[in-house]
Amino acid sequence: MPEIKHETFMKRCFNLAKRAEGFTNPNPMVGAVIVKDNKIISEGYHKQAGEKHAEIVAIEKAKGNLKSATLYVNLEPCSSFGRTPPCTEKIIKSGIKKVVIAMSDPNPAHNGKGIEILRKAGIEVIEGILKPEAEDLNRVFIKHITKKIPYITVKSAITLDGRISDYTGSSKWITSEGLRFYFHKELRSKVDAIVVGINTVLKDNPLLSARRSDNSYYKKQPVKIILDSKFRIPQDARLLREIKSDVIVVVGDDVTRTRKKKFLEAMGVKILPQPLKNGKINLPRLVKDLYKLGICHLLVEGGGKVISSFLEEKLADEIYLAYAPLIIGGRNLFYCGREMKLSRGIRVKNLSFKKFDNQIIIKGKLNYVYRNNKIPR
């Protein structure tokens, strides 16, 4: 039998890791595979924070002697005590003599230490197998562990001419029901929080939950965050009456409506005062506070002013645009921020396209640099 390439087993690690997407935060997604005589003899993945790491699961499931086995894992094994013991210790005791890693730990406190410990123990370590793919897999973890702010995804449903609502302000419904539930599964059920502006609440009265087509709820529900500088949220808003997850109302730090505040807090709503910047919530300050509250992945769904503010502040990392086969005209554009020259526009890279019924989903990473790629924005 011809020898199977390292990439094949590493891709299996990626697929295992993805099974826990959305549940491992603030930890990374990790999959592990143990190979002997060119065959997988055991595998595992990290299911959620506080539970066993992927390497430990795979080693404990393995049967027989592991001395001639190779361990594949998409992230450098941990080397310190946290909520679980260090993986390096278990690997060394198992007798495994070769470890193949996609990428080192991006945490500055741990980077390279696990690899060093394994090598000092006489274990051969191969690094960098499918590293770009591994970094993309754990882009949320890399962002929050290195920048101390959430990874931010922007998602919007728009018409072919770039509108997100009609002249009345209504956006129900630009895309099909099937596509909306697709995003409930692919985004809402996996992120830590979803943010909208107060105008979206007033006009659409959304639930902001993650539901299936039969209206049952996914296990993980996003924290609901409302940007409401003037504290206008109605006390009978649907997202308040159907609390399946935490609700945070972000208000200006000059808001003093104590009766309304006490009423909402009695319902379990968190009121989060924030300083204003030009009359609006200071988003750079807010995302730092959300990180402190444990938000690692933030989904921005609207409306246009909120999306534009995140883009103008250069905070968003990636974007999903769902195009419907519809033209309506008007002023309610997806992006309503400041005008830019072509040379200074926000670049979208790593584009991917998906057709869903008669609609198109475009996904890409946002790049805030000038066209000459020399001057950071």
Coordinates of C-alpha atoms in Angstrom, one line a residue:
M1 CA 0.0 0.0 0.0
P2 CA 1.4 3.4 -0.9
E3 CA 2.1 5.8 2.0
I4 CA -0.7 8.2 2.6
K5 CA 0.5 11.9 2.7
H6 CA 0.5 13.9 5.9
E7 CA -2.1 16.3 4.3
T8 CA -4.7 13.5 4.1
F9 CA -4.5 12.8 7.9
M10 CA -4.4 16.5 8.7
K11 CA -7.6 17.1 6.7
R12 CA -9.2 14.4 8.9
C13 CA -8.1 16.4 11.9
F14 CA -9.8 19.5 10.5
N15 CA -13.0 17.6 9.9
L16 CA -13.1 16.3 13.4
A17 CA -12.3 19.7 14.9
K18 CA -15.2 21.3 13.0
R19 CA -17.7 19.0 14.7
A20 CA -17.4 21.3 17.8
E21 CA -17.6 24.6 16.0
G22 CA -19.1 27.2 18.3
F23 CA -18.8 25.1 21.4
T24 CA -15.1 25.3 22.2
N25 CA -14.8 29.0 22.8
P26 CA -12.6 30.4 24.3
N27 CA -10.6 27.3 23.4
P28 CA -9.6 26.5 19.8
M29 CA -11.2 23.8 17.7
V30 CA -8.8 20.8 17.6
G31 CA -9.0 17.3 16.1
A32 CA -6.4 14.5 16.5
V33 CA -5.7 11.3 14.6
I34 CA -3.4 8.5 15.6
V35 CA -1.9 6.5 12.7
K36 CA -0.1 3.2 12.7
D37 CA 1.1 1.3 9.7
N38 CA -0.5 3.9 7.5
K39 CA -4.0 3.4 9.0
I40 CA -6.0 5.4 11.5
I41 CA -6.3 3.5 14.7
S42 CA -7.9 6.2 16.9
E43 CA -9.2 9.7 16.7
G44 CA -10.8 12.4 18.8
Y45 CA -11.7 16.0 19.0
H46 CA -12.2 18.7 21.7
K47 CA -15.9 19.0 22.3
Q48 CA -16.1 22.0 24.5
A49 CA -14.2 24.2 26.9
G50 CA -13.4 22.3 30.1
E51 CA -13.6 18.8 28.5
K52 CA -10.7 16.6 27.4
H53 CA -8.5 17.9 24.6
A54 CA -8.4 16.1 21.3
E55 CA -5.0 14.4 21.8
I56 CA -6.1 13.0 25.2
V57 CA -9.4 11.6 23.7
A58 CA -7.5 9.9 20.8
I59 CA -4.8 8.4 23.1
E60 CA -7.4 7.1 25.6
K61 CA -9.5 5.5 22.8
A62 CA -6.5 3.8 21.2
K63 CA -5.9 0.1 21.8
G64 CA -2.5 -1.6 21.8
N65 CA 1.1 -0.3 21.8
L66 CA 1.5 3.2 20.4
K67 CA 5.4 3.2 20.3
S68 CA 5.4 3.1 16.5
A69 CA 2.4 5.3 16.0
T70 CA 2.2 8.9 14.7
L71 CA -0.1 11.5 16.2
Y72 CA -1.6 14.1 13.9
V73 CA -3.1 17.3 15.4
N74 CA -4.0 20.6 13.9
L75 CA -2.7 22.7 16.8
E76 CA 0.4 22.5 18.9
P77 CA -0.3 20.3 22.0
C78 CA -0.7 22.3 25.2
S79 CA 2.1 22.2 27.8
S80 CA 0.6 23.8 30.9
F81 CA -2.1 23.0 33.5
G82 CA -5.4 24.8 32.9
R83 CA -8.9 23.3 33.3
T84 CA -7.3 20.0 32.0
P85 CA -3.8 18.6 32.4
P86 CA -1.1 19.3 29.7
C87 CA -1.4 17.2 26.6
T88 CA 2.4 16.9 26.2
E89 CA 2.7 14.9 29.3
K90 CA 0.1 12.3 28.1
I91 CA 1.7 12.1 24.6
I92 CA 5.2 11.4 26.1
K93 CA 3.8 8.7 28.5
S94 CA 1.9 7.1 25.6
G95 CA 5.1 6.1 23.8
I96 CA 4.2 8.0 20.6
K97 CA 7.4 8.8 18.7
K98 CA 6.2 11.2 16.0
V99 CA 3.8 14.2 16.2
V100 CA 2.7 16.0 13.1
I101 CA 1.3 19.5 13.7
A102 CA -0.4 22.0 11.4
M103 CA 0.4 25.2 13.4
S104 CA 2.0 26.3 16.6
D105 CA -0.1 27.8 19.5
P106 CA -0.8 31.5 18.7
N107 CA -1.0 32.3 22.4
P108 CA 2.2 34.2 23.1
A109 CA 2.4 32.6 26.6
H110 CA 2.4 29.1 25.1
N111 CA 3.8 29.5 21.5
G112 CA 6.4 26.8 20.8
K113 CA 6.7 25.4 24.3
G114 CA 4.7 22.3 23.6
I115 CA 6.9 21.5 20.6
E116 CA 10.0 22.1 22.6
I117 CA 8.9 19.8 25.4
L118 CA 8.1 17.0 22.9
R119 CA 11.4 17.3 21.1
K120 CA 13.4 17.3 24.4
A121 CA 11.6 14.0 25.2
G122 CA 12.9 12.5 22.0
I123 CA 9.7 12.8 19.9
E124 CA 10.1 13.8 16.3
V125 CA 7.9 16.8 15.5
I126 CA 6.9 17.9 12.0
E127 CA 5.4 21.4 11.7
G128 CA 3.4 23.4 9.2
I129 CA 1.3 20.8 7.4
L130 CA -1.6 22.7 5.8
K131 CA -0.8 25.7 8.1
P132 CA -2.9 28.3 6.2
E133 CA -6.0 26.0 6.4
A134 CA -5.3 25.5 10.1
E135 CA -5.1 29.2 10.7
D136 CA -8.4 29.8 8.9
L137 CA -10.1 27.0 10.9
N138 CA -9.2 28.7 14.1
R139 CA -9.4 32.3 13.0
V140 CA -11.8 33.1 15.8
F141 CA -9.4 31.8 18.4
I142 CA -6.4 33.5 16.9
K143 CA -8.1 36.9 16.8
H144 CA -9.3 36.9 20.4
I145 CA -6.2 35.3 21.9
T146 CA -3.8 37.8 20.2
K147 CA -5.9 41.0 19.9
K148 CA -8.1 40.6 23.0
I149 CA -11.3 41.5 21.0
P150 CA -13.9 39.2 19.3
Y151 CA -13.7 38.0 15.8
I152 CA -16.4 39.9 14.0
T153 CA -18.5 38.6 11.1
V154 CA -20.9 40.9 9.2
K155 CA -23.9 39.3 7.5
S156 CA -26.5 41.0 5.4
A157 CA -29.3 40.0 3.0
I158 CA -29.4 42.5 0.1
T159 CA -31.1 43.0 -3.3
L160 CA -29.1 43.0 -6.6
D161 CA -28.9 46.8 -6.4
G162 CA -27.5 46.7 -2.9
R163 CA -30.5 47.6 -0.8
I164 CA -31.2 46.0 2.6
S165 CA -34.8 47.3 3.0
D166 CA -37.5 49.1 1.0
Y167 CA -38.5 52.7 1.2
T168 CA -40.7 51.9 4.3
G169 CA -37.7 50.5 6.1
S170 CA -39.0 46.9 5.9
S171 CA -36.6 44.1 5.2
K172 CA -39.1 41.2 5.6
W173 CA -38.3 39.4 3.5
I174 CA -35.5 39.9 1.0
T175 CA -34.2 36.3 1.0
S176 CA -36.2 33.1 1.2
E177 CA -37.1 31.3 4.3
G178 CA -34.8 28.4 3.4
L179 CA -31.8 30.7 3.2
R180 CA -32.7 32.4 6.4
F181 CA -32.7 29.1 8.3
Y182 CA -29.4 28.2 6.5
F183 CA -27.8 31.2 8.2
H184 CA -29.4 30.3 11.5
K185 CA -27.5 27.0 11.3
E186 CA -24.2 28.2 9.7
L187 CA -23.8 31.4 11.7
R188 CA -26.3 32.1 14.5
S189 CA -26.0 28.6 16.1
K190 CA -22.2 28.9 16.2
V191 CA -21.4 32.5 17.2
D192 CA -21.3 33.7 20.7
A193 CA -23.4 36.9 20.2
I194 CA -25.4 38.7 17.6
V195 CA -25.7 42.5 17.4
V196 CA -28.2 44.8 15.8
G197 CA -29.2 48.4 16.1
I198 CA -32.3 49.7 17.9
N199 CA -33.9 50.6 14.5
T200 CA -33.9 47.0 13.5
V201 CA -35.7 46.1 16.7
L202 CA -38.2 48.9 16.3
K203 CA -39.0 48.1 12.6
D204 CA -38.6 44.3 12.4
N205 CA -39.2 43.2 16.1
P206 CA -36.8 40.2 15.6
L207 CA -36.2 37.3 17.9
L208 CA -32.5 37.1 17.1
S209 CA -32.4 33.4 18.0
A210 CA -31.0 30.3 16.2
R211 CA -33.9 28.1 15.0
R212 CA -34.5 25.2 12.7
S213 CA -37.1 25.3 9.9
D214 CA -39.6 23.6 12.4
N215 CA -38.9 26.5 14.8
S216 CA -37.1 24.3 17.3
Y217 CA -34.0 25.8 18.9
Y218 CA -30.4 24.9 18.4
K219 CA -28.5 23.9 21.5
K220 CA -26.3 27.0 21.4
Q221 CA -28.1 30.4 21.3
P222 CA -26.3 33.6 20.7
V223 CA -26.2 36.4 23.3
K224 CA -28.5 39.2 21.9
I225 CA -26.9 42.6 21.9
I226 CA -28.8 45.8 21.0
L227 CA -27.1 49.0 20.3
D228 CA -29.5 51.6 21.8
S229 CA -27.7 54.8 22.8
K230 CA -30.9 56.5 23.8
F231 CA -32.5 53.5 25.5
R232 CA -35.5 53.3 23.3
I233 CA -36.0 49.6 23.3
P234 CA -39.7 48.7 24.0
Q235 CA -40.4 46.7 27.1
D236 CA -42.6 44.3 25.0
A237 CA -40.0 43.6 22.3
R238 CA -40.1 39.9 21.2
L239 CA -36.4 39.3 21.9
L240 CA -37.1 40.3 25.5
R241 CA -40.2 38.2 25.9
E242 CA -38.6 35.1 24.4
I243 CA -35.4 34.9 26.3
K244 CA -33.5 31.8 25.3
S245 CA -30.1 33.4 25.9
D246 CA -28.7 36.5 27.6
V247 CA -29.7 39.9 26.4
I248 CA -27.4 42.9 26.5
V249 CA -28.8 46.4 25.8
V250 CA -25.9 48.8 25.1
V251 CA -26.9 52.4 26.1
G252 CA -25.2 55.7 26.3
D253 CA -23.5 56.4 29.6
D254 CA -25.7 59.5 30.0
V255 CA -28.9 57.4 30.1
T256 CA -30.8 57.8 33.4
R257 CA -34.1 56.0 33.0
T258 CA -33.9 54.1 36.2
R259 CA -37.5 52.7 36.2
K260 CA -37.1 51.2 32.8
K261 CA -33.6 50.0 33.7
K262 CA -34.8 48.2 36.8
F263 CA -37.7 46.7 34.9
L264 CA -35.5 45.2 32.3
E265 CA -32.8 44.0 34.8
A266 CA -35.6 42.2 36.7
M267 CA -36.2 40.3 33.5
G268 CA -32.6 39.3 33.4
V269 CA -31.5 41.9 30.8
K270 CA -28.0 43.3 31.2
I271 CA -27.8 47.1 30.7
L272 CA -24.3 48.0 29.5
P273 CA -23.5 51.8 29.6
Q274 CA -20.9 52.9 27.1
P275 CA -19.3 56.3 26.2
L276 CA -20.6 57.9 23.1
K277 CA -18.5 59.0 20.1
N278 CA -20.1 61.6 17.9
G279 CA -23.5 60.6 19.4
K280 CA -23.0 56.9 18.7
I281 CA -21.8 53.9 20.7
N282 CA -18.0 53.8 20.8
L283 CA -17.6 50.5 19.0
P284 CA -13.8 50.1 19.6
R285 CA -14.4 50.4 23.3
L286 CA -17.5 48.2 23.2
V287 CA -15.8 45.2 21.5
K288 CA -13.1 45.3 24.2
D289 CA -15.8 45.1 26.9
L290 CA -17.6 42.3 25.0
Y291 CA -14.3 40.3 25.0
K292 CA -14.1 40.7 28.8
L293 CA -17.7 39.3 29.0
G294 CA -16.5 36.2 27.1
I295 CA -17.7 37.0 23.6
C296 CA -15.2 35.5 21.2
H297 CA -17.2 35.5 18.0
L298 CA -19.6 38.4 17.2
L299 CA -22.1 38.4 14.4
V300 CA -23.3 41.8 13.1
E301 CA -26.6 41.6 11.3
G302 CA -27.7 45.2 11.0
G303 CA -29.0 47.5 10.0
G304 CA -27.1 49.5 7.5
K305 CA -25.9 52.2 9.9
V306 CA -24.6 49.6 12.4
I307 CA -22.9 47.5 9.6
S308 CA -21.4 50.7 8.2
S309 CA -20.1 51.8 11.6
F310 CA -18.3 48.4 12.1
L311 CA -16.7 48.7 8.7
E312 CA -15.7 52.4 9.2
E313 CA -14.0 51.5 12.5
K314 CA -12.2 48.7 10.7
L315 CA -13.5 46.1 13.2
A316 CA -15.2 43.5 10.9
D317 CA -13.1 40.6 9.9
E318 CA -15.3 38.8 7.4
I319 CA -18.5 39.3 5.5
Y320 CA -21.4 37.3 4.2
L321 CA -23.7 38.9 1.6
A322 CA -26.8 37.0 0.6
Y323 CA -28.0 38.4 -2.8
A324 CA -31.7 38.0 -3.7
P325 CA -32.9 38.2 -7.3
L326 CA -34.7 41.5 -6.7
I327 CA -34.3 45.2 -7.6
I328 CA -36.1 47.8 -5.6
G329 CA -34.1 51.1 -5.7
G330 CA -34.2 53.7 -3.0
R331 CA -31.7 54.9 -0.4
N332 CA -31.4 52.1 2.1
L333 CA -28.1 50.8 1.0
F334 CA -26.0 48.0 2.6
Y335 CA -23.2 50.4 3.1
C336 CA -24.2 54.0 4.0
G337 CA -20.9 55.2 5.5
R338 CA -18.4 57.8 4.2
E339 CA -17.6 57.8 0.6
M340 CA -14.1 56.5 -0.5
K341 CA -12.0 56.7 -3.5
L342 CA -11.5 53.5 -5.4
S343 CA -7.9 53.4 -4.3
R344 CA -9.0 53.5 -0.7
G345 CA -11.9 51.2 -0.7
I346 CA -12.2 48.2 1.7
R347 CA -10.8 45.2 -0.1
V348 CA -12.5 41.8 0.1
K349 CA -10.2 38.8 -0.4
N350 CA -10.5 35.0 -0.4
L351 CA -13.9 35.2 -2.0
S352 CA -16.1 32.2 -2.1
F353 CA -19.5 31.8 -3.8
K354 CA -22.5 29.5 -3.0
K355 CA -25.8 29.2 -4.9
F356 CA -28.8 28.6 -2.7
D357 CA -32.0 28.1 -4.7
N358 CA -32.1 31.3 -6.8
Q359 CA -29.9 33.3 -4.5
I360 CA -26.2 33.8 -4.2
I361 CA -24.1 33.9 -1.0
I362 CA -20.7 35.7 -1.2
K363 CA -18.2 35.3 1.6
G364 CA -14.9 37.0 2.0
K365 CA -12.2 38.4 4.3
L366 CA -12.0 42.2 4.8
N367 CA -8.7 43.9 4.2
Y368 CA -8.4 47.5 5.3
V369 CA -5.4 48.8 3.3
Y370 CA -5.0 51.2 0.4
R371 CA -4.6 49.8 -3.1
N372 CA -0.9 50.2 -3.1
N373 CA -0.8 47.9 -0.1
K374 CA 1.6 50.2 1.8
I375 CA -0.5 52.6 3.9
P376 CA -2.6 51.0 6.6
R377 CA -6.0 52.5 7.1

